[in-house]
CSV table of C-alpha atoms and ligand atoms in Angstrom, one decimal:
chain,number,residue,atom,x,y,z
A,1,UNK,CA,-23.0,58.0,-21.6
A,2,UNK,CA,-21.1,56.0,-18.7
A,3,UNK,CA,-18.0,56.5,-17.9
A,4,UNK,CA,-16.1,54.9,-15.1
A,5,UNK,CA,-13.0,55.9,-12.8
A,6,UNK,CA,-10.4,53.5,-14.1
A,7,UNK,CA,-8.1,51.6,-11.3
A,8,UNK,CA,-4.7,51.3,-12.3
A,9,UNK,CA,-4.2,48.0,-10.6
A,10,UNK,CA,-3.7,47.5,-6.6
A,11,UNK,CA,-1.8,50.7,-4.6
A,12,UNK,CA,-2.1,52.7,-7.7
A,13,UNK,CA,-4.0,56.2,-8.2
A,14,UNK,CA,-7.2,56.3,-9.7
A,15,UNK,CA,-7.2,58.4,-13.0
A,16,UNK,CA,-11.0,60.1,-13.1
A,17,UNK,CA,-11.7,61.8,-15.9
A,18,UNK,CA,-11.5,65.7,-15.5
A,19,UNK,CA,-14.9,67.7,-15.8
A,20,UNK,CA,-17.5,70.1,-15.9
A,21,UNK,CA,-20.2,69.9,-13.2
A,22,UNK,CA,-23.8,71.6,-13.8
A,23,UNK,CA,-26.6,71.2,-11.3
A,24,UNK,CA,-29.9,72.1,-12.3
A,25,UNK,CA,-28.9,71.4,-16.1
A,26,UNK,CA,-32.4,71.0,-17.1
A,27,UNK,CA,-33.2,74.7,-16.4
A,28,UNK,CA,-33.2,77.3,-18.8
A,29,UNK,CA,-30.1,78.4,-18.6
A,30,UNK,CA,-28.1,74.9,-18.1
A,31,UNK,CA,-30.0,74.2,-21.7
A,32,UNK,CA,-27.8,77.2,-22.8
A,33,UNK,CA,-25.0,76.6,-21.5
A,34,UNK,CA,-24.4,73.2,-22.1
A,35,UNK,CA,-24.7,74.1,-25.6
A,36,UNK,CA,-21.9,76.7,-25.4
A,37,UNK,CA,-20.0,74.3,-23.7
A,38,UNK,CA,-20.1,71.5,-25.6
A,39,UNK,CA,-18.7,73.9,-28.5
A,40,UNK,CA,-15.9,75.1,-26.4
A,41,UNK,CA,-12.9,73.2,-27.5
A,42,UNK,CA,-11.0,73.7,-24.8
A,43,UNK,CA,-13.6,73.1,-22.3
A,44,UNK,CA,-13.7,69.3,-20.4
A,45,UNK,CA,-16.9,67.5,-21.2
A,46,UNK,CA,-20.0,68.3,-19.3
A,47,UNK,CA,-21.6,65.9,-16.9
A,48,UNK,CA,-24.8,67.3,-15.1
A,49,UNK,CA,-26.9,66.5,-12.7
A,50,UNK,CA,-30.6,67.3,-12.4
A,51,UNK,CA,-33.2,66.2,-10.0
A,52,UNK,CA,-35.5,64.9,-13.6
A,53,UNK,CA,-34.2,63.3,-16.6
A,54,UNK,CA,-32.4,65.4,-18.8
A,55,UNK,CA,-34.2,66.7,-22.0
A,56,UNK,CA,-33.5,64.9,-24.8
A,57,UNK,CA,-32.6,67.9,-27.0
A,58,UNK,CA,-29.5,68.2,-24.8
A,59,UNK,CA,-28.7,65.0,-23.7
A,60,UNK,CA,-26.2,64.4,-26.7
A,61,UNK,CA,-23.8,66.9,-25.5
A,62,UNK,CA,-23.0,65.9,-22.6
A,63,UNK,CA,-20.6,62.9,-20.8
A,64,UNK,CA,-22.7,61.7,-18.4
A,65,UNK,CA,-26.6,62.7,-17.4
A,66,UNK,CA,-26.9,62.1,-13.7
A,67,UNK,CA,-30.9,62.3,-12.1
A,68,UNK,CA,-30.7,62.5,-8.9
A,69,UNK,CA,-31.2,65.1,-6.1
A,70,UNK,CA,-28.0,67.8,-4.8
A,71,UNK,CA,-29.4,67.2,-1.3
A,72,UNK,CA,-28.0,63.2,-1.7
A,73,UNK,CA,-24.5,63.0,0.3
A,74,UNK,CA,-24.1,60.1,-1.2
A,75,UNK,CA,-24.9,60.8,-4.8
A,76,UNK,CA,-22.2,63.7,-4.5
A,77,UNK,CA,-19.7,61.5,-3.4
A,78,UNK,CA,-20.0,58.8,-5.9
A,79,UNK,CA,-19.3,61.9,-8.3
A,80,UNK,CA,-16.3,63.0,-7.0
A,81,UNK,CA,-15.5,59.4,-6.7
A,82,UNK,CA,-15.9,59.2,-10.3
A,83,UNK,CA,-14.8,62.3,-11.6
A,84,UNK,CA,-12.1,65.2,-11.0
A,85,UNK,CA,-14.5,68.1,-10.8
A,86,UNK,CA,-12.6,71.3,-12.3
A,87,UNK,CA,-15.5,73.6,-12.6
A,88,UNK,CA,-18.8,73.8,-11.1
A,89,UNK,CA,-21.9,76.0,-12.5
A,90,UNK,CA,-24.4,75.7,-9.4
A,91,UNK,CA,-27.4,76.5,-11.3
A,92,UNK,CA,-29.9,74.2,-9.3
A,93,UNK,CA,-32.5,76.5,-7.4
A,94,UNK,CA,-36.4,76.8,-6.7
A,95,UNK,CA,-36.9,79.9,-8.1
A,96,UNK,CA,-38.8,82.9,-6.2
A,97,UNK,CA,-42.8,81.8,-7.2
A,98,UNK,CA,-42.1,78.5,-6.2
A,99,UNK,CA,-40.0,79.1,-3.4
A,100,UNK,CA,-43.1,81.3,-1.7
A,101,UNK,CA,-45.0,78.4,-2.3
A,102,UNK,CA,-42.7,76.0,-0.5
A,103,UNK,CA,-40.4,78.0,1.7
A,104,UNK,CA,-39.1,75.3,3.5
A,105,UNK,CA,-38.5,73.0,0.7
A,106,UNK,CA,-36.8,76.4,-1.0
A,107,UNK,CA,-34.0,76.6,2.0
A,108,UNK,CA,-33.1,73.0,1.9
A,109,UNK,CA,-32.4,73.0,-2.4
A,110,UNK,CA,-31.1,76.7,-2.4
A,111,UNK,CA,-29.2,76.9,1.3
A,112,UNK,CA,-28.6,73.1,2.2
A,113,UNK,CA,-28.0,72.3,-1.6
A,114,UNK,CA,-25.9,74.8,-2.2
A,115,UNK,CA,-23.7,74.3,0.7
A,116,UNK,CA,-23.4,70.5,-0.3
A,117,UNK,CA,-21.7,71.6,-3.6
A,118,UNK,CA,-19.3,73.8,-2.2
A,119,UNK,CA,-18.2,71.2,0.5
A,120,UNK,CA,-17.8,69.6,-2.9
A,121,UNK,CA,-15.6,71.8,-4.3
A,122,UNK,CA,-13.5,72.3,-1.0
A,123,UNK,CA,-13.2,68.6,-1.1
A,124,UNK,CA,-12.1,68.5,-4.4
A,125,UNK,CA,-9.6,71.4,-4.3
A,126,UNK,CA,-7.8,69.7,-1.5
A,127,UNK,CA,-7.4,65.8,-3.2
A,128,UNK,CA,-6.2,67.6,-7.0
A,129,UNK,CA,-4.0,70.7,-5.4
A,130,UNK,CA,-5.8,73.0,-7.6
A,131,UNK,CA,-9.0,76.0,-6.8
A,132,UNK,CA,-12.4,74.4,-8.1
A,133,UNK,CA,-14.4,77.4,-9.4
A,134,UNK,CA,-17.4,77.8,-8.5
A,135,UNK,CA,-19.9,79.8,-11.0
A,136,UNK,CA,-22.9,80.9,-9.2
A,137,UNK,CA,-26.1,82.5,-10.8
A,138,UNK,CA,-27.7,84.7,-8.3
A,139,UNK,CA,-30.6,87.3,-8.8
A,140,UNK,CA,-32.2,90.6,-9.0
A,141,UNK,CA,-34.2,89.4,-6.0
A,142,UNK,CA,-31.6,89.4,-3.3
A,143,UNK,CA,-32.6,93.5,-3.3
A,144,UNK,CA,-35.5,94.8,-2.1
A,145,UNK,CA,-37.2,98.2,-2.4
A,146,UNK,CA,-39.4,99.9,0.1
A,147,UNK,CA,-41.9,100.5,-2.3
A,148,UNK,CA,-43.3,101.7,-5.6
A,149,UNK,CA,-42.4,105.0,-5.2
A,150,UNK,CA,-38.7,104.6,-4.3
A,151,UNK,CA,-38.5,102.1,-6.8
A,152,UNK,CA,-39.0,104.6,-9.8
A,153,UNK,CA,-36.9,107.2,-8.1
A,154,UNK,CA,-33.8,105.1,-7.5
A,155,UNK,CA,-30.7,105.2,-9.5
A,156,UNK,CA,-29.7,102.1,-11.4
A,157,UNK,CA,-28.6,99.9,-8.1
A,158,UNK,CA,-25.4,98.7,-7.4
A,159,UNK,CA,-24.7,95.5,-5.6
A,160,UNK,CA,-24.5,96.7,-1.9
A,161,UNK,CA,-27.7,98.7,-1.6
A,162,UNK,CA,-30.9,97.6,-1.1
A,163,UNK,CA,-29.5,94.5,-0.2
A,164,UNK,CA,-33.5,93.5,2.1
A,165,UNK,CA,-35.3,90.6,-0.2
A,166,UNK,CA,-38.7,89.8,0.6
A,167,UNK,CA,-38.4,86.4,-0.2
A,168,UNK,CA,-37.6,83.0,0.5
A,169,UNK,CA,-35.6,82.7,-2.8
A,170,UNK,CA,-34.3,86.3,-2.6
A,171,UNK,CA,-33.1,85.2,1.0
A,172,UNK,CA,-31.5,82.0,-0.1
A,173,UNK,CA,-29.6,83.7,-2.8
A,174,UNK,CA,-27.8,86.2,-0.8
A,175,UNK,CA,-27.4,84.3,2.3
A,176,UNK,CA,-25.3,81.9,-0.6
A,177,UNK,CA,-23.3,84.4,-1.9
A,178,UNK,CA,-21.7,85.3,1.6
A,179,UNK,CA,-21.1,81.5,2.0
A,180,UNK,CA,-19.2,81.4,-1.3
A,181,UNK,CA,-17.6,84.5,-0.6
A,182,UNK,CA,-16.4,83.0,2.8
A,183,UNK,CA,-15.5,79.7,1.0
A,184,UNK,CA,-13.2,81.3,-1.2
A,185,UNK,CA,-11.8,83.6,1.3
A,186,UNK,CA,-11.3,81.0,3.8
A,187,UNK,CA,-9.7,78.5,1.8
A,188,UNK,CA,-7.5,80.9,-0.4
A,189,UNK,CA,-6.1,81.9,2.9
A,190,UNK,CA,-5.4,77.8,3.2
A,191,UNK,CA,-4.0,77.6,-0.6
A,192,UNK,CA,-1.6,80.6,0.5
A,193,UNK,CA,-0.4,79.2,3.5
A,194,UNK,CA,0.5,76.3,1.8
A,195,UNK,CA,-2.1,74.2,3.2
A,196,UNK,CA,-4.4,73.4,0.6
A,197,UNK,CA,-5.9,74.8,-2.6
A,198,UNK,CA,-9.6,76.4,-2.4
A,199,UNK,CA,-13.1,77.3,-3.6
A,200,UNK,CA,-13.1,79.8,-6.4
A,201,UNK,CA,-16.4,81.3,-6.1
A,202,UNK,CA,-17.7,83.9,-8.6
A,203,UNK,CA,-21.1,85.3,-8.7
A,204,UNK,CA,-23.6,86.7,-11.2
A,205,UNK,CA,-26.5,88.8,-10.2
A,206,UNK,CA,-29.2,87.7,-13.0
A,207,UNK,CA,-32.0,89.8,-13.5
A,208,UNK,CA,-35.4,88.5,-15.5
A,209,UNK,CA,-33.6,86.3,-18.2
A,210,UNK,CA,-36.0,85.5,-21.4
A,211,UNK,CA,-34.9,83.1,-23.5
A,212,UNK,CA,-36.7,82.3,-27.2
A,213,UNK,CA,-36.1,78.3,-26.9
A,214,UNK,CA,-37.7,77.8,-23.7
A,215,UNK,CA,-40.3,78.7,-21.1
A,216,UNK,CA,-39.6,79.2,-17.9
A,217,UNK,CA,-41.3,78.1,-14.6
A,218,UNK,CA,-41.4,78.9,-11.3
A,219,UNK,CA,-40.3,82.4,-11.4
A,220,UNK,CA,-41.4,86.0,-10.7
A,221,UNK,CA,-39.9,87.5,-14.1
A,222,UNK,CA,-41.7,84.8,-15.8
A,223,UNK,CA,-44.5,87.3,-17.0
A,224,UNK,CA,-42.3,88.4,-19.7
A,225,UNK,CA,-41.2,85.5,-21.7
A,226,UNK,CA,-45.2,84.5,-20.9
A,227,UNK,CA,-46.4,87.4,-22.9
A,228,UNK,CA,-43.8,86.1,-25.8
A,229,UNK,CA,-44.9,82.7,-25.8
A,230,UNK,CA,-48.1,83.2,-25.9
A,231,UNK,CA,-48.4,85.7,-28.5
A,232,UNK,CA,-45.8,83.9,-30.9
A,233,UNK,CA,-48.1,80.3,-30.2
A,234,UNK,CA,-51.2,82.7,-31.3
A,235,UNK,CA,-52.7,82.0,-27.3
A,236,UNK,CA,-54.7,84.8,-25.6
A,237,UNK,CA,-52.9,86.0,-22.4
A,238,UNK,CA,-53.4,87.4,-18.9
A,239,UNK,CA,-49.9,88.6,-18.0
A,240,UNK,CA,-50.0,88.0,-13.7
A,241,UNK,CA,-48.6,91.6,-13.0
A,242,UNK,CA,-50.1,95.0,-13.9
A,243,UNK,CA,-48.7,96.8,-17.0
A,244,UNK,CA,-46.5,99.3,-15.8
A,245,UNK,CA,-44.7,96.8,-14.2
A,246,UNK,CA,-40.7,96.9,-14.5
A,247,UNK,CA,-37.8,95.2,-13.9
A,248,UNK,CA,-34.2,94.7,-15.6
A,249,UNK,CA,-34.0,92.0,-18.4
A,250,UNK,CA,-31.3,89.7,-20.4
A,251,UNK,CA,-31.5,87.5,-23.5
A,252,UNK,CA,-30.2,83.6,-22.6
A,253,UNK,CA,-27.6,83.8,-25.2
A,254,UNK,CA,-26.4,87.3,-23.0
A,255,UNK,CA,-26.5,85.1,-20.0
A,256,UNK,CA,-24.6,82.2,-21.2
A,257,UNK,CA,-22.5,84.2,-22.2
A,258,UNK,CA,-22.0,86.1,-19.0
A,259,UNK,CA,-21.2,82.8,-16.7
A,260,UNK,CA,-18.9,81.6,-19.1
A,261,UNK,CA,-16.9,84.8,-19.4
A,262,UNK,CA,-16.8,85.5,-15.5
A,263,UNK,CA,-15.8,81.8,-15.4
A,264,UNK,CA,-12.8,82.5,-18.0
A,265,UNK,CA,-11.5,85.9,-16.4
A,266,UNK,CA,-8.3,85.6,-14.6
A,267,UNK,CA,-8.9,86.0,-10.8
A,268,UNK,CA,-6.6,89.0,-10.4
A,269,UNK,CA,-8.9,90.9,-12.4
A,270,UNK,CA,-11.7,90.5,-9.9
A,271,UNK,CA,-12.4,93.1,-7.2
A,272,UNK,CA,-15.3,91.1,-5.8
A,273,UNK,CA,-16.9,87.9,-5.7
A,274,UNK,CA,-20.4,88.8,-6.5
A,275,UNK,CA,-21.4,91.4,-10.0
A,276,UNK,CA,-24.6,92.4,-11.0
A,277,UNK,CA,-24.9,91.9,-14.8
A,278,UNK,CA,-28.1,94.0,-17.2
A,279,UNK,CA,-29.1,94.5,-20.1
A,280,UNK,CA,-32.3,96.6,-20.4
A,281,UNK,CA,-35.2,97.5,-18.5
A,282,UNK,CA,-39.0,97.4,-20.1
A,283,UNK,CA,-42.6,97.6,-18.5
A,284,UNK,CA,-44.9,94.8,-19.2
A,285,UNK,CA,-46.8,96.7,-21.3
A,286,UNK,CA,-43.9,98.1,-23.2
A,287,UNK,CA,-43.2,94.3,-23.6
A,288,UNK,CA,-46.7,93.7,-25.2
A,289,UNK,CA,-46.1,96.6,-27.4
A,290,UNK,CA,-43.0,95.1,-28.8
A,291,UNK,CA,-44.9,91.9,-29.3
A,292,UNK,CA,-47.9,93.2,-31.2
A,293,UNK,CA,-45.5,94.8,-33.6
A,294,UNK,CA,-44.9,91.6,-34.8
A,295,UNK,CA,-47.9,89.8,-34.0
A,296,UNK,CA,-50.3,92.9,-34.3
A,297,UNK,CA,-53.4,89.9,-33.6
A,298,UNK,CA,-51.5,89.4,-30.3
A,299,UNK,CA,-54.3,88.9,-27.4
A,300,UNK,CA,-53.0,90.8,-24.1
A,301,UNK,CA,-54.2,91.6,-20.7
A,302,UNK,CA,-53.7,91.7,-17.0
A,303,UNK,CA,-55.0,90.2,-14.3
A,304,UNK,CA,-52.2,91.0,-11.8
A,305,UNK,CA,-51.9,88.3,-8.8
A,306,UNK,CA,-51.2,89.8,-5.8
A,307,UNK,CA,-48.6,87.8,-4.4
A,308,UNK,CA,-46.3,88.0,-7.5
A,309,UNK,CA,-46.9,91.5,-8.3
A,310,UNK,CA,-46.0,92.4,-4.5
A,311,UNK,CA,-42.2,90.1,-5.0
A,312,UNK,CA,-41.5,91.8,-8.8
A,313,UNK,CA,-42.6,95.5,-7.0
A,314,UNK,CA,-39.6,94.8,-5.0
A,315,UNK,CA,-37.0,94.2,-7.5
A,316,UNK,CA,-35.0,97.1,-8.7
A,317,UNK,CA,-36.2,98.5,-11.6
A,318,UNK,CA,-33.0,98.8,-13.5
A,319,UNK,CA,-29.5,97.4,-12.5
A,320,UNK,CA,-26.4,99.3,-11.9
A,321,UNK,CA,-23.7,96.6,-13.9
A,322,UNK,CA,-20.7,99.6,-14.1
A,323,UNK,CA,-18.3,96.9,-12.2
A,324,UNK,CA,-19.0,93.8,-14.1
A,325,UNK,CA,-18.0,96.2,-17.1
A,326,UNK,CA,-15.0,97.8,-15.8
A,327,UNK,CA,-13.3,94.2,-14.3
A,328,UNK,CA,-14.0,91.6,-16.8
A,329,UNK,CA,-15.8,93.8,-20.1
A,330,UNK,CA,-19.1,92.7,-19.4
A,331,UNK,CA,-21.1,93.9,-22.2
A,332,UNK,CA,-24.6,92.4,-23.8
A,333,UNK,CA,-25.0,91.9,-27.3
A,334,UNK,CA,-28.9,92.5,-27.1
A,335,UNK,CA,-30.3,95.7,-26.3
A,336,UNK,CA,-34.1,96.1,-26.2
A,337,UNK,CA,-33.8,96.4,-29.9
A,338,UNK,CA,-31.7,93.4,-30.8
A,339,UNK,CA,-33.5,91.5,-28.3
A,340,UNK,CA,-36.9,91.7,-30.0
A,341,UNK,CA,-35.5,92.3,-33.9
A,342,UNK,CA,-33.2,89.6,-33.9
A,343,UNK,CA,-33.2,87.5,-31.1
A,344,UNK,CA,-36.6,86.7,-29.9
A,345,UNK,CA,-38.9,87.4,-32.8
A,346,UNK,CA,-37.1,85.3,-35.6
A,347,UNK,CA,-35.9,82.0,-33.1
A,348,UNK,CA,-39.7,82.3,-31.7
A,349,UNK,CA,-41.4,82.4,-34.5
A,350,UNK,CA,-39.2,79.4,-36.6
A,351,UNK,CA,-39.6,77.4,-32.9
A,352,UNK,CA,-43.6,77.9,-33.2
A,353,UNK,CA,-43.9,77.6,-37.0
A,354,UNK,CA,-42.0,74.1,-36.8
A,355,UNK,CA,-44.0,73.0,-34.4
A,356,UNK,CA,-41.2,72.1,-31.9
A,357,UNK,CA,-42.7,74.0,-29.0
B,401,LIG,C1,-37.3,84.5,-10.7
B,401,LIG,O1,-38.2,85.1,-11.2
B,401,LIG,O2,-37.4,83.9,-9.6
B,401,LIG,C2,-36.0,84.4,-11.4
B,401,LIG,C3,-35.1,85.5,-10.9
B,401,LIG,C4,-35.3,86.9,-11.3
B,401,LIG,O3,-34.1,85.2,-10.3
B,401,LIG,N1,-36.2,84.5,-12.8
């Protein structure tokens, strides 16, 4: 839908409508999210913006649909010319397969991009006298261990260890979260000197997320919903990583639900700007095993490619989330259990048997 700024006649304020930004809406998790939004009654309507069209099975939730690419100055401006932006989920990003592929291309969207919406933000802060928040989904990939063996012999890690990604994405994302960080510091110091109002960035860090309604593309952690695609559309499939492969994992609904609730917490309650947030942590092959319970004609194998398995043998392999639990009572619903028994299994298989996938 279109929606213009209305004028108020000559020398009088233009009224723009107050709402909801999401970048990169047409991902995975904007599909959830805009959902959740939409049902949020007290939530401002949604408009996104999304270098491709956005999907039809979301396109009736939101105000306005906006292709175009965060990296367009102008584009931006015409926004906040149109709009007072109150929240912002940043969720545009090459992820880490595709950023390897492209590194430069990866820096412009996740660095350039990313700094182009906070400027945004700061902007917008400033005209309305209020913080913008800024809700940023970063990853599992801004650690990075030594190797395999110290991998398996860490603790759960917490977010300031480890802190060496071997990739471009990895890179991106943490470099990111020190801008926001010094956003928000930097401008709250304006909004308590009186000068302004300021960026308030919050940051999640996502591990593998798996979701039963879409496929992913472009990432690392894409193995896993692979395996559960494939076996729930009856396809034989070579996972790209080697079986004992492991990494922390979330079910969309967890992570939906973890954005929205560090978005809703009241800033005091925050020690930091950037939480990791888990759920559980499985091997590939502990994944197929799940799988063939319920499709025991499930065709699995491995044929691990190098240059992935190398980026997800970095990643930790499970997540120390103690401070997202203790500040804001980050908890998941779906366990490794719940994931699989009522989660994936029954959404997958009603998606497949309807033929909607
Ligand atoms: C990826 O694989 O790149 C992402 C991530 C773990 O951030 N899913």
């Amino acid at each position: 839908m279109q929606t213009k700024a209305k004028h108020r006649g000559r020398n009088q304020k233009v009224i723009r409508e107050k709402v909801i930004l999401i970048t990169g809406a047409n991902g995975e998790v904007g599909h959830g999210l805009i959902r959740r939004l939409y049902d949020l009654p007290s939530a401002p309507p949604v408009v996104v913006l999304d270098i491709n069209e956005l999907d039809r099975t979301v396109s009736g939730y939101v105000r306005e649909a906006i292709t175009g690419d965060i990296l367009d100055d102008g584009l931006l401006n015409r926004l906040a010319e149109q709009y007072e932006i109150d929240a912002i989920y940043h969720l545009a990003a090459l992820l880490s397969t595709s950023a390897e592929r492209q590194p430069e291309r990866a820096h412009r969207v996740n660095v350039e991009g990313t700094m182009n919406l906070l400027r945004l933000a700061s902007a917008e802060a400033g005209q309305r006298g209020e913080p913008v928040k800024f809700i940023f989904p970063s990853s599992i990939a801004v650690y990075g261990m030594a190797d395999i063996a110290e991998k398996h012999a860490a603790p759960p890690i917490s977010e300031d260890q480890h802190l060496n990604p071997i990739t471009m994405y990895g890179c991106n994302k943490l470099y990111c979260e020190h801008v926001g960080r010094y956003y928000s510091q930097h401008y709250r110091q304006l909004a308590t000197d009186g000068r302004g109002a300021g960026v308030d960035f919050r940051a999640l860090r996502f591990p593998g997320l798996i979701s039963a309604l879409t496929t992913p593309s472009g990432g690392t952690s894409d193995y896993a919903p692979e395996i559960i695609h494939a076996a729930a559309a009856g396809e034989a499939h070579s996972a790209f990583v080697r079986p004992d492969t492991t990494i922390p994992f979330m079910m969309m609904p967890d992570a939906v639900d973890a954005l929205l609730a560090l978005a809703d917490v009241r800033r005091e309650r925050l020690t930091r700007t950037v939480y990791n947030v888990s759920a559980f942590s499985l091997s590939a092959e502990q994944i197929a095993e799940r799988v063939r319970v319920h499709f025991p004609s499930a065709r699995i194998d491995y044929a691990p490619d190098a240059g992935r398995q190398r980026v997800v043998d970095s990643w930790p392999a499970r997540l120390d989330d103690r401070r997202a639990r203790q500040d804001w009572g980050w908890s998941p619903v779906y366990d490794a259990e719940r994931a699989f028994s009522d989660y994936l299994i029954p959404m997958i298989t009603a998606r497949y048997q309807s033929g909607s996938a």
